[in-house]
Amino acid sequence: MLQISGLRLPLSATEQDALEAARKRVGLSASSVVSGGVSKISVDARHGKVCFVYGVLLTLQPGLDESKFIGVPGVSARQTKPLVIGRGSKAAGQPVVCGLGPAGLFAALLLAKQGARPIVLERGPAIEERAAKVERFNLTGELDENANIQFGEGGAGTFSDGKLVTRIGDERCDYVTEVLLQHGAPQEIALRAKPHIGTDELRGVITSIRKEIEALGGEVHFNTRLTGLLTANGRLTGVATTAGDIATEVLVLAVGHSARDVFEFLPRYEVKMAAKPFSVGFRVEHLQREVDRALYHEAAGHPALPPGEYQLSTHVGDRGVYTFCMCPGGQVVAAASEAEHLCTNGMSYHARDGENANAAVVVGVLDSDFNGDPAKAIAFQRELEARAYKVHGGYVAPAENVPSFLRGEGQLCVGSVCPTYPRGVAAADLGSLLPNHLTRALREGIARFEKKQTGFCAPDAILTGLETRTSSPVRIARRADTCSETIEGLYPCGEGAGYAGGIVSAAVDGLRVAQNILETYSFS
């Protein structure tokens, strides 16, 4: 197959127009092509004129030499590589996978497909019960510390925009997309340059993958929390859980970025950890139509255009200030997982048809801020979340308008932008909740964003705080083969181990870990 990229076409263009443009680019007649299809679509709104940029895949007639077209600008060969699965010789019983977020889900799936019959532990409930617990928290403020936005089937990404954007460039990304499609994800995730599933569609996909794991002989134990490791002579012999001990020689530790109790007990087993960079800040909300106008200009509202997305960044001294996890047409969610600690996140449904756009606007926290100590990094997160809770109590979030934050006034005036945080918001001086140097960096960075995107600092734009769970604050040391440096058979994995930053990268790390396990062990 040939991949033809960079085909710039007007908003009125059809798939057939894109195929014809691709054939013209390489000088092929229609009879020379067996089949063709759009492989990628993105929006280019630069230079004041909005257009689509297409990528097209063409399968050529047998006998045509693909290599002679490779020198044409934007043309490359496209090959799909299957996952390479080794066959280990070290005998082992059923492996255990702790955590049913993207990393654990895909690790368990690959292990199950190879006959390993994994035992999956998930501290929270299945999605249906989990969603009910989240809704109850939103309505009453009654928090279940094991069933919330962070914990439960699917992990933290379940209540998100379901973004599949990644920059890791790993060939396993195609496998992740293929699995998601097989389990009901919208076909467009294979086409869009910035694909997303949406929290509503994602829930069914996750449940379908879990059911395949079970059909292949795997076991999924919900409401079962990991409480310790069993070891002998530097090797894993089992795990301790709230439901009793389980004998195993292999543990995939895919607990996500918020399992602080796990991070606390790992040092007892001499598991090496270190603080890693993460970010803190707020959620910012604007009217989606104003975001569209700022990005698409006079083309805003065109029926062919998706809701506008932005990503802004700058450096203030040695710290990055940037927007993250932008949710077009979405809502701000209450993401607490510990009692009397408050934090926020963002979510949107597949249609992205809400009135508001929201995004995290955050500043970098450096590992050097804690001298590399992971316990201090976690304590810092907790301290910020406790401060945010104490402002109003009852998980009511502190909030203020963007111009007020820039001036340090602590004022909130609700205008055309109605805050979507479900527990309600009330005015607060957000700058006082962060260390002074982080507040100063955020103020300077946000002021710069107005110059990059008109309306970012609009009078009715609202900041809601605090956003503290952008990524794991710790990294668990592991060797190149992904096994722990100190315990044979322990495989730290995904974002909880500090080796991923989103749904796809976590899923890819789960696959990577599972591949290495299968290269080492033989499961009877």
PDB file of N, CA, C and O in Angstrom, residues 332-363:
ATOM      1  N   VAL A 332     -16.701  19.795  33.274  1.00  0.00           N
ATOM      2  CA  VAL A 332     -15.721  19.583  34.329  1.00  0.00           C
ATOM      3  C   VAL A 332     -16.295  18.568  35.303  1.00  0.00           C
ATOM      4  O   VAL A 332     -17.488  18.606  35.628  1.00  0.00           O
ATOM      5  N   VAL A 333     -15.458  17.622  35.755  1.00  0.00           N
ATOM      6  CA  VAL A 333     -15.951  16.564  36.627  1.00  0.00           C
ATOM      7  C   VAL A 333     -15.266  16.615  37.989  1.00  0.00           C
ATOM      8  O   VAL A 333     -14.161  17.135  38.139  1.00  0.00           O
ATOM      9  N   ALA A 334     -15.970  16.069  38.976  1.00  0.00           N
ATOM     10  CA  ALA A 334     -15.437  15.979  40.337  1.00  0.00           C
ATOM     11  C   ALA A 334     -14.631  14.690  40.441  1.00  0.00           C
ATOM     12  O   ALA A 334     -15.185  13.598  40.400  1.00  0.00           O
ATOM     13  N   ALA A 335     -13.304  14.814  40.555  1.00  0.00           N
ATOM     14  CA  ALA A 335     -12.409  13.674  40.391  1.00  0.00           C
ATOM     15  C   ALA A 335     -11.771  13.203  41.689  1.00  0.00           C
ATOM     16  O   ALA A 335     -10.770  12.497  41.670  1.00  0.00           O
ATOM     17  N   ALA A 336     -12.341  13.554  42.840  1.00  0.00           N
ATOM     18  CA  ALA A 336     -11.757  13.162  44.120  1.00  0.00           C
ATOM     19  C   ALA A 336     -11.795  11.650  44.303  1.00  0.00           C
ATOM     20  O   ALA A 336     -12.734  10.972  43.875  1.00  0.00           O
ATOM     21  N   SER A 337     -10.762  11.128  44.954  1.00  0.00           N
ATOM     22  CA  SER A 337     -10.750   9.715  45.334  1.00  0.00           C
ATOM     23  C   SER A 337     -10.399   9.530  46.805  1.00  0.00           C
ATOM     24  O   SER A 337     -10.302   8.395  47.269  1.00  0.00           O
ATOM     25  N   GLU A 338     -10.219  10.627  47.534  1.00  0.00           N
ATOM     26  CA  GLU A 338      -9.967  10.571  48.968  1.00  0.00           C
ATOM     27  C   GLU A 338     -10.926  11.536  49.671  1.00  0.00           C
ATOM     28  O   GLU A 338     -11.177  12.644  49.178  1.00  0.00           O
ATOM     29  N   ALA A 339     -11.433  11.136  50.812  1.00  0.00           N
ATOM     30  CA  ALA A 339     -12.386  11.955  51.546  1.00  0.00           C
ATOM     31  C   ALA A 339     -11.767  13.301  51.906  1.00  0.00           C
ATOM     32  O   ALA A 339     -10.602  13.396  52.293  1.00  0.00           O
ATOM     33  N   GLU A 340     -12.573  14.359  51.747  1.00  0.00           N
ATOM     34  CA  GLU A 340     -12.191  15.728  52.096  1.00  0.00           C
ATOM     35  C   GLU A 340     -10.943  16.203  51.345  1.00  0.00           C
ATOM     36  O   GLU A 340     -10.155  16.986  51.842  1.00  0.00           O
ATOM     37  N   HIS A 341     -10.794  15.693  50.127  1.00  0.00           N
ATOM     38  CA  HIS A 341      -9.778  16.171  49.189  1.00  0.00           C
ATOM     39  C   HIS A 341     -10.498  16.423  47.869  1.00  0.00           C
ATOM     40  O   HIS A 341     -11.293  15.583  47.427  1.00  0.00           O
ATOM     41  N   LEU A 342     -10.249  17.551  47.236  1.00  0.00           N
ATOM     42  CA  LEU A 342     -10.989  17.939  46.041  1.00  0.00           C
ATOM     43  C   LEU A 342     -10.041  18.101  44.862  1.00  0.00           C
ATOM     44  O   LEU A 342      -9.005  18.762  44.969  1.00  0.00           O
ATOM     45  N   CYS A 343     -10.410  17.496  43.753  1.00  0.00           N
ATOM     46  CA  CYS A 343      -9.672  17.740  42.503  1.00  0.00           C
ATOM     47  C   CYS A 343     -10.641  17.619  41.332  1.00  0.00           C
ATOM     48  O   CYS A 343     -11.731  17.055  41.457  1.00  0.00           O
ATOM     49  N   THR A 344     -10.239  18.170  40.198  1.00  0.00           N
ATOM     50  CA  THR A 344     -11.104  18.231  39.022  1.00  0.00           C
ATOM     51  C   THR A 344     -10.466  17.499  37.848  1.00  0.00           C
ATOM     52  O   THR A 344      -9.276  17.201  37.832  1.00  0.00           O
ATOM     53  N   ASN A 345     -11.296  17.232  36.852  1.00  0.00           N
ATOM     54  CA  ASN A 345     -10.840  16.703  35.575  1.00  0.00           C
ATOM     55  C   ASN A 345     -11.864  17.135  34.536  1.00  0.00           C
ATOM     56  O   ASN A 345     -12.811  17.862  34.855  1.00  0.00           O
ATOM     57  N   GLY A 346     -11.694  16.673  33.299  1.00  0.00           N
ATOM     58  CA  GLY A 346     -12.630  17.017  32.240  1.00  0.00           C
ATOM     59  C   GLY A 346     -13.157  15.784  31.545  1.00  0.00           C
ATOM     60  O   GLY A 346     -12.505  14.737  31.522  1.00  0.00           O
ATOM     61  N   MET A 347     -14.342  15.893  30.957  1.00  0.00           N
ATOM     62  CA  MET A 347     -15.006  14.763  30.318  1.00  0.00           C
ATOM     63  C   MET A 347     -15.870  15.301  29.186  1.00  0.00           C
ATOM     64  O   MET A 347     -16.347  16.429  29.231  1.00  0.00           O
ATOM     65  N   SER A 348     -16.064  14.491  28.158  1.00  0.00           N
ATOM     66  CA  SER A 348     -17.064  14.826  27.151  1.00  0.00           C
ATOM     67  C   SER A 348     -17.618  13.555  26.535  1.00  0.00           C
ATOM     68  O   SER A 348     -16.974  12.499  26.563  1.00  0.00           O
ATOM     69  N   TYR A 349     -18.811  13.662  25.995  1.00  0.00           N
ATOM     70  CA  TYR A 349     -19.441  12.540  25.313  1.00  0.00           C
ATOM     71  C   TYR A 349     -18.980  12.525  23.852  1.00  0.00           C
ATOM     72  O   TYR A 349     -18.366  13.474  23.359  1.00  0.00           O
ATOM     73  N   HIS A 350     -19.304  11.427  23.183  1.00  0.00           N
ATOM     74  CA  HIS A 350     -18.819  11.278  21.808  1.00  0.00           C
ATOM     75  C   HIS A 350     -19.266  12.434  20.923  1.00  0.00           C
ATOM     76  O   HIS A 350     -18.501  12.925  20.093  1.00  0.00           O
ATOM     77  N   ALA A 351     -20.496  12.899  21.101  1.00  0.00           N
ATOM     78  CA  ALA A 351     -21.025  13.967  20.246  1.00  0.00           C
ATOM     79  C   ALA A 351     -20.366  15.312  20.504  1.00  0.00           C
ATOM     80  O   ALA A 351     -20.411  16.207  19.661  1.00  0.00           O
ATOM     81  N   ARG A 352     -19.764  15.491  21.669  1.00  0.00           N
ATOM     82  CA  ARG A 352     -19.131  16.772  22.033  1.00  0.00           C
ATOM     83  C   ARG A 352     -20.071  17.952  21.761  1.00  0.00           C
ATOM     84  O   ARG A 352     -19.665  18.977  21.210  1.00  0.00           O
ATOM     85  N   ASP A 353     -21.294  17.811  22.186  1.00  0.00           N
ATOM     86  CA  ASP A 353     -22.299  18.818  21.837  1.00  0.00           C
ATOM     87  C   ASP A 353     -22.712  19.706  23.010  1.00  0.00           C
ATOM     88  O   ASP A 353     -23.741  20.368  22.961  1.00  0.00           O
ATOM     89  N   GLY A 354     -21.929  19.732  24.084  1.00  0.00           N
ATOM     90  CA  GLY A 354     -22.228  20.618  25.196  1.00  0.00           C
ATOM     91  C   GLY A 354     -21.943  22.075  24.870  1.00  0.00           C
ATOM     92  O   GLY A 354     -21.232  22.399  23.914  1.00  0.00           O
ATOM     93  N   GLU A 355     -22.487  22.973  25.689  1.00  0.00           N
ATOM     94  CA  GLU A 355     -22.311  24.411  25.464  1.00  0.00           C
ATOM     95  C   GLU A 355     -20.866  24.859  25.697  1.00  0.00           C
ATOM     96  O   GLU A 355     -20.374  25.765  25.040  1.00  0.00           O
ATOM     97  N   ASN A 356     -20.188  24.233  26.648  1.00  0.00           N
ATOM     98  CA  ASN A 356     -18.864  24.701  27.057  1.00  0.00           C
ATOM     99  C   ASN A 356     -17.744  23.816  26.524  1.00  0.00           C
ATOM    100  O   ASN A 356     -17.926  22.599  26.326  1.00  0.00           O
ATOM    101  N   ALA A 357     -16.612  24.434  26.339  1.00  0.00           N
ATOM    102  CA  ALA A 357     -15.347  23.724  26.162  1.00  0.00           C
ATOM    103  C   ALA A 357     -14.583  23.842  27.476  1.00  0.00           C
ATOM    104  O   ALA A 357     -14.677  24.860  28.162  1.00  0.00           O
ATOM    105  N   ASN A 358     -13.834  22.800  27.830  1.00  0.00           N
ATOM    106  CA  ASN A 358     -12.984  22.923  29.009  1.00  0.00           C
ATOM    107  C   ASN A 358     -11.634  22.281  28.754  1.00  0.00           C
ATOM    108  O   ASN A 358     -11.499  21.408  27.894  1.00  0.00           O
ATOM    109  N   ALA A 359     -10.642  22.727  29.479  1.00  0.00           N
ATOM    110  CA  ALA A 359      -9.294  22.167  29.370  1.00  0.00           C
ATOM    111  C   ALA A 359      -8.575  22.392  30.685  1.00  0.00           C
ATOM    112  O   ALA A 359      -8.863  23.349  31.412  1.00  0.00           O
ATOM    113  N   ALA A 360      -7.630  21.523  30.984  1.00  0.00           N
ATOM    114  CA  ALA A 360      -6.719  21.801  32.083  1.00  0.00           C
ATOM    115  C   ALA A 360      -5.765  22.899  31.634  1.00  0.00           C
ATOM    116  O   ALA A 360      -5.304  22.899  30.492  1.00  0.00           O
ATOM    117  N   VAL A 361      -5.495  23.850  32.529  1.00  0.00           N
ATOM    118  CA  VAL A 361      -4.444  24.839  32.281  1.00  0.00           C
ATOM    119  C   VAL A 361      -3.515  24.731  33.484  1.00  0.00           C
ATOM    120  O   VAL A 361      -3.910  25.038  34.616  1.00  0.00           O
ATOM    121  N   VAL A 362      -2.311  24.252  33.236  1.00  0.00           N
ATOM    122  CA  VAL A 362      -1.461  23.767  34.325  1.00  0.00           C
ATOM    123  C   VAL A 362      -0.025  24.255  34.167  1.00  0.00           C
ATOM    124  O   VAL A 362       0.401  24.691  33.092  1.00  0.00           O
ATOM    125  N   VAL A 363       0.720  24.121  35.264  1.00  0.00           N
ATOM    126  CA  VAL A 363       2.130  24.494  35.297  1.00  0.00           C
ATOM    127  C   VAL A 363       2.921  23.280  35.763  1.00  0.00           C
ATOM    128  O   VAL A 363       2.452  22.501  36.596  1.00  0.00           O
TER     129      VAL A 363
END
